[in-house]
mmCIF file of C-alpha atoms in Angstrom:
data_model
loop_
_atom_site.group_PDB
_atom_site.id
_atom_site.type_symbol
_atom_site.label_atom_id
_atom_site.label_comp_id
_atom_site.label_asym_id
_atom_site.label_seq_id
_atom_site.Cartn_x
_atom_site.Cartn_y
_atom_site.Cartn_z
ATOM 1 C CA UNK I 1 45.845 11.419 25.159
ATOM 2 C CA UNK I 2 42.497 11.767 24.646
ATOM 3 C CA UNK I 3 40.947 15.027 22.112
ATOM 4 C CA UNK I 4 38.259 16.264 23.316
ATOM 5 C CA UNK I 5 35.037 15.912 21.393
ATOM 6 C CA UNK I 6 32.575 19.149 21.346
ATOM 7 C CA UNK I 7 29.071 19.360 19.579
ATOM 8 C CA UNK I 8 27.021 22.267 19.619
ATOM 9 C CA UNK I 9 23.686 23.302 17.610
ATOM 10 C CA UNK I 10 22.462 19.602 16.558
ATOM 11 C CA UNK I 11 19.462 18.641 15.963
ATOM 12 C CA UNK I 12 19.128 14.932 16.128
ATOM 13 C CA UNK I 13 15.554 13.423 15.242
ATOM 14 C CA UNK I 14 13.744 10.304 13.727
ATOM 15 C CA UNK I 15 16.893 8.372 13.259
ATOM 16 C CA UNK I 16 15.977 4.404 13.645
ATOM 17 C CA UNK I 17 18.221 1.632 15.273
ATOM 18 C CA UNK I 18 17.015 -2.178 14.013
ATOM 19 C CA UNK I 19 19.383 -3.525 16.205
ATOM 20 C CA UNK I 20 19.337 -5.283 19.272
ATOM 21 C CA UNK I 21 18.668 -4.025 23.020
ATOM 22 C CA UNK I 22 21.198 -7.050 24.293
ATOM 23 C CA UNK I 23 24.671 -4.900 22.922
ATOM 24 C CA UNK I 24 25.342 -1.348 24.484
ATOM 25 C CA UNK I 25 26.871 -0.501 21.068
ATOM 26 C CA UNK I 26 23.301 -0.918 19.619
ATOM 27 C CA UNK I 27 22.024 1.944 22.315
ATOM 28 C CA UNK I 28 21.187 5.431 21.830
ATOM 29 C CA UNK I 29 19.908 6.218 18.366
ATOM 30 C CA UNK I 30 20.352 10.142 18.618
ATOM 31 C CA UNK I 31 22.969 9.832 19.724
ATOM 32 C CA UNK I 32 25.831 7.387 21.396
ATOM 33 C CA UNK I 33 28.830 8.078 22.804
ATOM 34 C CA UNK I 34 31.857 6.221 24.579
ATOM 35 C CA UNK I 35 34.059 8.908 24.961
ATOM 36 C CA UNK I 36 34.259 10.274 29.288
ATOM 37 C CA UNK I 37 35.046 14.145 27.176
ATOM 38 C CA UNK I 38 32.481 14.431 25.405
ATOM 39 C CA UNK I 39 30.379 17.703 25.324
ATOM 40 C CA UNK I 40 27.090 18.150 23.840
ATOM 41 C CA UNK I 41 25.965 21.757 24.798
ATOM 42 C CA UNK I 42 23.040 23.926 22.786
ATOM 43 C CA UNK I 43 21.089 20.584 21.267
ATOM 44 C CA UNK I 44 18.216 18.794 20.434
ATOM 45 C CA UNK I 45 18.128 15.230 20.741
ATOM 46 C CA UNK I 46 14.529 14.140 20.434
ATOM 47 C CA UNK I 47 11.956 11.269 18.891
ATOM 48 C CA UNK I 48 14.512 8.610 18.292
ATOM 49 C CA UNK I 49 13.948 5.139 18.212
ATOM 50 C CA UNK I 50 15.408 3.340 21.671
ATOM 51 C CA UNK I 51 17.628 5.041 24.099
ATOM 52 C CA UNK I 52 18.199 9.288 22.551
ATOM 53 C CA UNK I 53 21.090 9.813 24.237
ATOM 54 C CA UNK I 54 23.507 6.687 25.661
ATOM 55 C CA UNK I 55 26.901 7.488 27.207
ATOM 56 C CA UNK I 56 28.483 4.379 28.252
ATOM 57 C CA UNK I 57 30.944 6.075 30.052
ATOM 58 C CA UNK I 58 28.683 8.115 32.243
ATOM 59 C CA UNK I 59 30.554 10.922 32.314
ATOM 60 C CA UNK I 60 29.784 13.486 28.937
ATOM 61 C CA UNK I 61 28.959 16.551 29.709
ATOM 62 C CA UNK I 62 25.276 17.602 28.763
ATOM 63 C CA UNK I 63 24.260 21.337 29.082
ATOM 64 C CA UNK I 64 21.926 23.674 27.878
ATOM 65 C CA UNK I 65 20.048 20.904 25.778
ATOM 66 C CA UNK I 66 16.770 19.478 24.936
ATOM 67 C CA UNK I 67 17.232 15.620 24.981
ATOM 68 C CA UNK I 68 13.952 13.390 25.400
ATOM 69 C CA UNK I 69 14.249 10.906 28.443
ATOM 70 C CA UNK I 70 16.956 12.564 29.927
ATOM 71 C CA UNK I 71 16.993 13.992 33.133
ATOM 72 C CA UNK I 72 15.675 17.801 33.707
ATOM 73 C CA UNK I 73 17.256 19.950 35.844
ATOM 74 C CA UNK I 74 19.913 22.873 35.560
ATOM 75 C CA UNK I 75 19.593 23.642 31.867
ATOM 76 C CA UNK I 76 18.719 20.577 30.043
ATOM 77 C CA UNK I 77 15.322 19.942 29.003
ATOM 78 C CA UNK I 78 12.975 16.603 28.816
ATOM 79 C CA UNK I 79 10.530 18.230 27.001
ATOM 80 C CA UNK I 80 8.841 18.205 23.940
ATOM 81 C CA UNK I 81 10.715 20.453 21.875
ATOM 82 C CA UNK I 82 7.724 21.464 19.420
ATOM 83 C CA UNK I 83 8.772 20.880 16.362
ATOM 84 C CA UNK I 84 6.985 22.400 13.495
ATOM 85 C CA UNK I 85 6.136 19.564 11.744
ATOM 86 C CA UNK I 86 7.733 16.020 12.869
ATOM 87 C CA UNK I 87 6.141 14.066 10.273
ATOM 88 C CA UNK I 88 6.883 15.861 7.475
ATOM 89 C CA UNK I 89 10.693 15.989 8.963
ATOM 90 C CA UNK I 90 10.449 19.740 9.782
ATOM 91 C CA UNK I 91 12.548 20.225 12.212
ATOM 92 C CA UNK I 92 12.622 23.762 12.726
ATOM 93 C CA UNK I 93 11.170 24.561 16.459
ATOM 94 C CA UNK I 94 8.046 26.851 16.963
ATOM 95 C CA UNK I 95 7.565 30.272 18.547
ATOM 96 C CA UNK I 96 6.420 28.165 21.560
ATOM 97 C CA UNK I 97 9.682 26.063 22.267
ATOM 98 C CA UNK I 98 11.174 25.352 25.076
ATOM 99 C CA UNK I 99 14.290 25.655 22.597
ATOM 100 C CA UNK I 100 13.697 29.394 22.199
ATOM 101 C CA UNK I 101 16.481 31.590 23.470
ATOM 102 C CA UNK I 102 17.874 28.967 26.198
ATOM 103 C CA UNK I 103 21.160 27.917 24.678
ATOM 104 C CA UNK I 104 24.426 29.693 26.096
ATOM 105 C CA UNK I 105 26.021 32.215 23.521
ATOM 106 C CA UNK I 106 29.648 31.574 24.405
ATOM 107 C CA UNK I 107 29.474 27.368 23.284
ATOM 108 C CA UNK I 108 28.858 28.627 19.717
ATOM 109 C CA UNK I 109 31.913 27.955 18.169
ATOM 110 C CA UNK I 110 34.258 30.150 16.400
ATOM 111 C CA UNK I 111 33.724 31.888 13.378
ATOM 112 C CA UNK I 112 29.709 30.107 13.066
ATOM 113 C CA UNK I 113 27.278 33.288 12.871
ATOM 114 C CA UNK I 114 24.050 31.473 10.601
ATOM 115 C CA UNK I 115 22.147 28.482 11.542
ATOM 116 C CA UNK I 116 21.073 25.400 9.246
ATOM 117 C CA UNK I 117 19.262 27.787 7.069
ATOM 118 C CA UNK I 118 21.600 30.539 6.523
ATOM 119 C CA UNK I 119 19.697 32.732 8.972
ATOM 120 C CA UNK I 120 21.813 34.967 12.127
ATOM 121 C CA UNK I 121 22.556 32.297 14.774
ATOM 122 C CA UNK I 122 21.611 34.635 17.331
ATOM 123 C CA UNK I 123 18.354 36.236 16.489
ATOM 124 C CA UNK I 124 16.836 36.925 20.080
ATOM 125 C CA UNK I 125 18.926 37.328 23.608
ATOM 126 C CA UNK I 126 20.293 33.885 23.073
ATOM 127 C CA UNK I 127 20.903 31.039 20.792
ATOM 128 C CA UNK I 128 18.076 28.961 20.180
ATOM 129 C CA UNK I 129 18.921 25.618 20.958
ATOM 130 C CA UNK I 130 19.183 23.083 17.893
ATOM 131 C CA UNK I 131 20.203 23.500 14.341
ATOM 132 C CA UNK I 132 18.178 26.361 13.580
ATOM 133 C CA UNK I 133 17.091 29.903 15.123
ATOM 134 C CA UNK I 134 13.383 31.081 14.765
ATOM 135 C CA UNK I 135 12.897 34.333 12.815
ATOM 136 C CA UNK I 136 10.137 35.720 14.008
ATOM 137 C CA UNK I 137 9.708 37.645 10.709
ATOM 138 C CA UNK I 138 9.943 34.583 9.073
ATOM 139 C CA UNK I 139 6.388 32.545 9.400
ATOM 140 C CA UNK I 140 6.313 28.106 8.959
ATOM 141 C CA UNK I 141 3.039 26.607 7.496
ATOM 142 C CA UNK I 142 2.637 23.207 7.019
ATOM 143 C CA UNK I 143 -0.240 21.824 4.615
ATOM 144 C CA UNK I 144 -1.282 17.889 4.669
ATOM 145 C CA UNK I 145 -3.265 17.223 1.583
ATOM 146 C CA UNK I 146 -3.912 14.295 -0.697
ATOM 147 C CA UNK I 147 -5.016 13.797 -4.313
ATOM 148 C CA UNK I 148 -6.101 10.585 -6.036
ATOM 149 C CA UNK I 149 -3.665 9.429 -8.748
ATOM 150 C CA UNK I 150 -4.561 11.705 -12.157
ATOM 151 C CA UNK I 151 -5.919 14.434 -10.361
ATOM 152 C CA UNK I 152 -4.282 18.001 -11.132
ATOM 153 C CA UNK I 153 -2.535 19.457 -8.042
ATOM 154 C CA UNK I 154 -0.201 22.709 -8.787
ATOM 155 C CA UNK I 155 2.265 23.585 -6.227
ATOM 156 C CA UNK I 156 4.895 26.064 -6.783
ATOM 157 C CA UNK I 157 3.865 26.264 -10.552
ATOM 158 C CA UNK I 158 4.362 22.562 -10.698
ATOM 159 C CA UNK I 159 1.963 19.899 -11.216
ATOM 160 C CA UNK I 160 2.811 17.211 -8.620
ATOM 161 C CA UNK I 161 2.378 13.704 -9.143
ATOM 162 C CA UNK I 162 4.042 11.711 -6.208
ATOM 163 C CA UNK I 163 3.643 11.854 -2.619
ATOM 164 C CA UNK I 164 6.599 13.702 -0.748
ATOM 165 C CA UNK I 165 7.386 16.423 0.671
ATOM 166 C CA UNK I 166 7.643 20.202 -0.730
ATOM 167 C CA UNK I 167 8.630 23.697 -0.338
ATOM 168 C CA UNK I 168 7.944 27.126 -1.239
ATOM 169 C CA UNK I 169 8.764 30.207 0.005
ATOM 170 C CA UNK I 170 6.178 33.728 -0.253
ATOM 171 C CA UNK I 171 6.199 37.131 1.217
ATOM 172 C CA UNK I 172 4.095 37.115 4.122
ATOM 173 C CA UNK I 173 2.317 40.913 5.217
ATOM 174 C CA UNK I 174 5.324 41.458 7.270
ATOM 175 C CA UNK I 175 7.230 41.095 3.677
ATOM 176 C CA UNK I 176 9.395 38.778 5.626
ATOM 177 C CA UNK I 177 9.829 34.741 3.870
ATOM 178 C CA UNK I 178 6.603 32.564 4.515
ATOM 179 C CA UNK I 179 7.849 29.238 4.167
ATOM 180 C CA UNK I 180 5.030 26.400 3.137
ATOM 181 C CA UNK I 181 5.932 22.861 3.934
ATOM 182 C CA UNK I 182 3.473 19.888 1.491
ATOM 183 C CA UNK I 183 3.355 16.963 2.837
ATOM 184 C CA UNK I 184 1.780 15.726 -0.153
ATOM 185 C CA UNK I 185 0.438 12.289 -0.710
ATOM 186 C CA UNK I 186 -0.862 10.650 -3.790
ATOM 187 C CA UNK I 187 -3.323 7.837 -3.523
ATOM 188 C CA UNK I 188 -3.828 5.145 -6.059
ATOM 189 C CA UNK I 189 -6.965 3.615 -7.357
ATOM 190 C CA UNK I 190 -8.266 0.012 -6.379
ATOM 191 C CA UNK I 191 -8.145 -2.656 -8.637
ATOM 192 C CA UNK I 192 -9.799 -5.587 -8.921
ATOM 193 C CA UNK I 193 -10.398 -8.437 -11.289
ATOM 194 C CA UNK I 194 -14.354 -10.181 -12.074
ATOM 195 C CA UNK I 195 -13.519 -14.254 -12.862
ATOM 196 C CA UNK I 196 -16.770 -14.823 -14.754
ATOM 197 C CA UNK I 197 -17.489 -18.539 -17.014
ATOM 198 C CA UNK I 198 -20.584 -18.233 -18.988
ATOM 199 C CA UNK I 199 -22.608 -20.024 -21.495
ATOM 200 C CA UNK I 200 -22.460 -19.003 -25.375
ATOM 201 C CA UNK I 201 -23.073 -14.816 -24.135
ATOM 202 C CA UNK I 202 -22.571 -12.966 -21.067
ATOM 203 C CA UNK I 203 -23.970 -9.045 -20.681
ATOM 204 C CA UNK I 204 -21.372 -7.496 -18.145
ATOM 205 C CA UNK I 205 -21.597 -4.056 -15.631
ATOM 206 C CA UNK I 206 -20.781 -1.945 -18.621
ATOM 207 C CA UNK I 207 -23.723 -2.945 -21.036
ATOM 208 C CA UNK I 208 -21.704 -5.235 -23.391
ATOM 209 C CA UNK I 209 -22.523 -8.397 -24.295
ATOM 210 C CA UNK I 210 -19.876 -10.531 -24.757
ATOM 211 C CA UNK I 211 -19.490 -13.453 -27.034
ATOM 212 C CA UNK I 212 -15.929 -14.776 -26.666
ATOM 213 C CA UNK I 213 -13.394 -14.762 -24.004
ATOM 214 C CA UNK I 214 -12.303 -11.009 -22.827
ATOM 215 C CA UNK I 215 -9.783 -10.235 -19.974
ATOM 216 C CA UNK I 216 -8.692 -6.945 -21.323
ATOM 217 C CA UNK I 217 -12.342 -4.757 -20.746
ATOM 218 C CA UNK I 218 -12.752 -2.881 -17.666
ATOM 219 C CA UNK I 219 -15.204 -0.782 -15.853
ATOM 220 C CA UNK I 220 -14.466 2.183 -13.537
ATOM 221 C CA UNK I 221 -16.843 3.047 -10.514
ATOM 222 C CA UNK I 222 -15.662 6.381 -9.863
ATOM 223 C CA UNK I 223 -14.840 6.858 -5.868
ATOM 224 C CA UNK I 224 -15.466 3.482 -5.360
ATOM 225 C CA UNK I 225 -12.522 2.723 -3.826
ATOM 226 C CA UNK I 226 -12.099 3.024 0.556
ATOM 227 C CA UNK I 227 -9.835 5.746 -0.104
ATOM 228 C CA UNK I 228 -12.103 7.915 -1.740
ATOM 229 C CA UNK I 229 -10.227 7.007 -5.508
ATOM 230 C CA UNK I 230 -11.739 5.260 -8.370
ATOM 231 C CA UNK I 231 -12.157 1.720 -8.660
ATOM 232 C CA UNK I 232 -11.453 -0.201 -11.549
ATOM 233 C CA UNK I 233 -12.533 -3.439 -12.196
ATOM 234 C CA UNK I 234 -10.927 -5.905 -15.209
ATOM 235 C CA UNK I 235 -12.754 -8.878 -16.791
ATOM 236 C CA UNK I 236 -11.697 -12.172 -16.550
ATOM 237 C CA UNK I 237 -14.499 -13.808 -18.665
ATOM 238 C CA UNK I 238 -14.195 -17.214 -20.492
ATOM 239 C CA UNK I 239 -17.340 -18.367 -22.928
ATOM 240 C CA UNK I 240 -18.009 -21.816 -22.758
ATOM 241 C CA UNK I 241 -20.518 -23.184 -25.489
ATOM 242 C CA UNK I 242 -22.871 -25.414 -25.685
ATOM 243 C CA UNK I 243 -21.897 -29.674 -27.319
ATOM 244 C CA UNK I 244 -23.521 -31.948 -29.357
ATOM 245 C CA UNK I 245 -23.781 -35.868 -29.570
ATOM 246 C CA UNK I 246 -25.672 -38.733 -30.949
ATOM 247 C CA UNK I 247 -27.055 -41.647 -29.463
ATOM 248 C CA UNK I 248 -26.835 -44.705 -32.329
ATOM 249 C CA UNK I 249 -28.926 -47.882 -30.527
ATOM 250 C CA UNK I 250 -30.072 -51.066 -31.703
ATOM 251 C CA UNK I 251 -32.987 -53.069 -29.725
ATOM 252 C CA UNK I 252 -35.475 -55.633 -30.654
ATOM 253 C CA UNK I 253 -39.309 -54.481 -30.065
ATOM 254 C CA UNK I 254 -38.688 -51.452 -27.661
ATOM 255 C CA UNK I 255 -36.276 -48.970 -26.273
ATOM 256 C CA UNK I 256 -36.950 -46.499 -23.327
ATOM 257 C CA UNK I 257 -34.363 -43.789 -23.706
ATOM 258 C CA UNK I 258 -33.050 -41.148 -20.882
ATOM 259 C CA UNK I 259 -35.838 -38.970 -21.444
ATOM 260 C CA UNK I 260 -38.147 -41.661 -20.131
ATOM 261 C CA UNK I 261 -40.376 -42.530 -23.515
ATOM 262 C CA UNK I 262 -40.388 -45.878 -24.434
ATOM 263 C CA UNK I 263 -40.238 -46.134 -28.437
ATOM 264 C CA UNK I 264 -41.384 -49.121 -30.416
ATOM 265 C CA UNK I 265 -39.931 -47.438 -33.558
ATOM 266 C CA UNK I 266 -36.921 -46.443 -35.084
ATOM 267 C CA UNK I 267 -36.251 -42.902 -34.222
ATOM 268 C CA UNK I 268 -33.507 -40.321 -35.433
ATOM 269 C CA UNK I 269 -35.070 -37.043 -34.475
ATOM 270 C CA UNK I 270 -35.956 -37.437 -30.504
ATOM 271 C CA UNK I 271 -33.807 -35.103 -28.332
ATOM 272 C CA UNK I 272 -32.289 -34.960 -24.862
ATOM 273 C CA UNK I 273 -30.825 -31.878 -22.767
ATOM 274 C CA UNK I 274 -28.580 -32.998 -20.376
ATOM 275 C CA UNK I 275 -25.705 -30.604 -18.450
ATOM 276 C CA UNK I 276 -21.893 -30.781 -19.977
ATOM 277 C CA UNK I 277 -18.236 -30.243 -17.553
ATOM 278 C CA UNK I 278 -19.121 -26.847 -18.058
ATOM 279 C CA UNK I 279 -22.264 -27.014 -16.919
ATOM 280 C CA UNK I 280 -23.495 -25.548 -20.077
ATOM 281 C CA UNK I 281 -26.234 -27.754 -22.512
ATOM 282 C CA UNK I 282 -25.308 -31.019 -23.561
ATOM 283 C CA UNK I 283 -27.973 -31.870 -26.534
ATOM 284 C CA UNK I 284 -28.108 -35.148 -27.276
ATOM 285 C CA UNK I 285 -29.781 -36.785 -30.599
ATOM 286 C CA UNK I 286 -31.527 -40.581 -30.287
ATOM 287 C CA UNK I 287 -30.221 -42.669 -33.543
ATOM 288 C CA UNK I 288 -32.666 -45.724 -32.674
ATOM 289 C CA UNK I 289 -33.072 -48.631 -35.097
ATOM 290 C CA UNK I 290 -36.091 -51.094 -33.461
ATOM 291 C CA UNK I 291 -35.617 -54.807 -35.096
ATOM 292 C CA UNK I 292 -38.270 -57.025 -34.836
ATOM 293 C CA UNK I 293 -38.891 -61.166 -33.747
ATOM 294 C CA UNK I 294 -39.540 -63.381 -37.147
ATOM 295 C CA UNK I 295 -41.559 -66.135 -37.787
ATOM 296 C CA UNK I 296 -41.927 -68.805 -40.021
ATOM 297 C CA UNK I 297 -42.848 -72.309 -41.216
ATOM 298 C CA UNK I 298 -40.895 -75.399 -41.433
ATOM 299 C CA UNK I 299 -43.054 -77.912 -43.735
ATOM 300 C CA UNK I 300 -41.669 -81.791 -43.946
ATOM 301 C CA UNK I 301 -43.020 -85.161 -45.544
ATOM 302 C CA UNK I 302 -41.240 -88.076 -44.109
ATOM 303 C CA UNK I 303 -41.549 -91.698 -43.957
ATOM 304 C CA UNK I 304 -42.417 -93.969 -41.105
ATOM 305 C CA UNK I 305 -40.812 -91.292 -38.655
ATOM 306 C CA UNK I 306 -38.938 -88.403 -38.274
ATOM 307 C CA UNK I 307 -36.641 -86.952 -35.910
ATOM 308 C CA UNK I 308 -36.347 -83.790 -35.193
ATOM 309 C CA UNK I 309 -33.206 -82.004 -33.656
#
């Protein structure tokens, strides 16, 4: 035999399925049943990912419920059940709600007399339906606000440094709880890195000049980031320097060299700039040694004849 299976007073929100469409198990991520007794009475099923509510058997009993995609009529609800702040995963309903005062008293079960939050589960005519009953002494604010990463934010005499969500309960003018909801959200700065090859010096955003390789300075433009944040750049720099080489060349009479001047002399102080692999200055020295043609005389006496090779 069969028990019976009863809920009453859920909220069900912002749950996720990753599973496939192609399986009925993988239906109905509020809420998924296979049972023909089931009973959901006094609940919110809402903003679920695929199907909210899936019976497979078709025959659970639904009443007096707020469940998104399923059919209106009698007193179930496909409508928005104004939540006071879905993002921030408050789930408490608002004055406004649909929820307010339309669940049936007698599905409460035994021996339950305070919601989620500890307050009377019956605060008006009738039960709200979902998880928690609206106090109308008690008031809900919810605050979005952001900081960049560093800045001071205090929040409940705290100094908050993450993004999350917080909580802190005043006295409002009725002197009844005033319950703030953060979403807070801390943004980081941009960071980027300047690949820079120079030549002997290089004078960088931040007034240096630099002599030797550096990838450990950086430079902050502050808001410079699309966020709003800082931006902070890090050097990549690498100094290349100038080399050095010498030219040794022998030739008879003349010589023109790479920097187009023909020499008839021997030379060791005529220079050329030319452009090394890292495209910085090559200098090159001429070492040039000009030899010269000879002559002479060959004088001979012989007799009767001579021959002469």
């Amino acid at each position: 035999m069969k028990a019976h299976l009863f809920f009453s007073n859920l909220t069900v929100a912002k749950n996720t399925s990753y599973s496939s469409y192609t399986t009925p198990d993988n239906k109905g991520s509020g809420i998924y049943t296979n049972s023909s007794s089931a009973k959901f009475r006094n609940s919110i099923i809402y903003f679920n990912d695929l199907l909210n509510y899936y019976d497979l058997t078709t025959t659970s009993e639904v009443k007096n419920s707020v469940i998104q995609l399923y059919p209106n009529g009698a007193t179930n609800f496909n409508i928005d059940p104004l939540f006071s702040d879905t993002a921030a995963r408050d789930f408490h309903v608002s004055a406004s709600s649909i929820a307010i005062n339309r669940g049936d008293n007698t599905y409460i079960p035994a021996g339950i007399t305070t919601d989620l939050d500890g307050n009377l589960r019956i605060s008006g005519t009738s039960v709200d339906i979902g998880a928690y009953e609206l106090d109308l002494c008690k008031s809900y604010t919810t605050i979005h606000d952001e900081v960049c990463f560093g800045t001071p934010y205090i929040f409940n005499g705290q100094n908050l440094t993450t993004s999350g969500i917080y909580k802190d309960t005043l006295t409002n003018v009725a002197l009844c709880d005033s319950i703030i909801t953060l979403n807070f959200t801390v943004k980081n700065p941009a960071h980027s890195t300047d690949v820079i090859s120079a030549c002997e010096t290089y004078t960088w955003i931040d007034g240096l000049t630099y002599t030797t390789d550096n990838n450990t300075a950086t430079f902050t433009y502050p808001g410079g980031a699309s966020n709003g944040c800082d931006s902070i750049v890090t050097l990549n720099l690498t100094i290349n320097h100038a080399t050095t080489g010498t030219d040794v060349i022998t030739a008879c009479e003349s010589y023109t060299w790479i920097d187009g001047i023909t020499y008839t002399a021997s030379n060791n102080t005529a220079t050329h700039t030319l452009t090394n692999v890292h495209n910085c200055d090559s200098v090159v020295t001429l070492n040039l040694t000009i030899n010269h043609a000879t002559t002479g005389t060959d004088v001979v006496t012989a007799c009767n004849s001579l021959h002469l090779d």
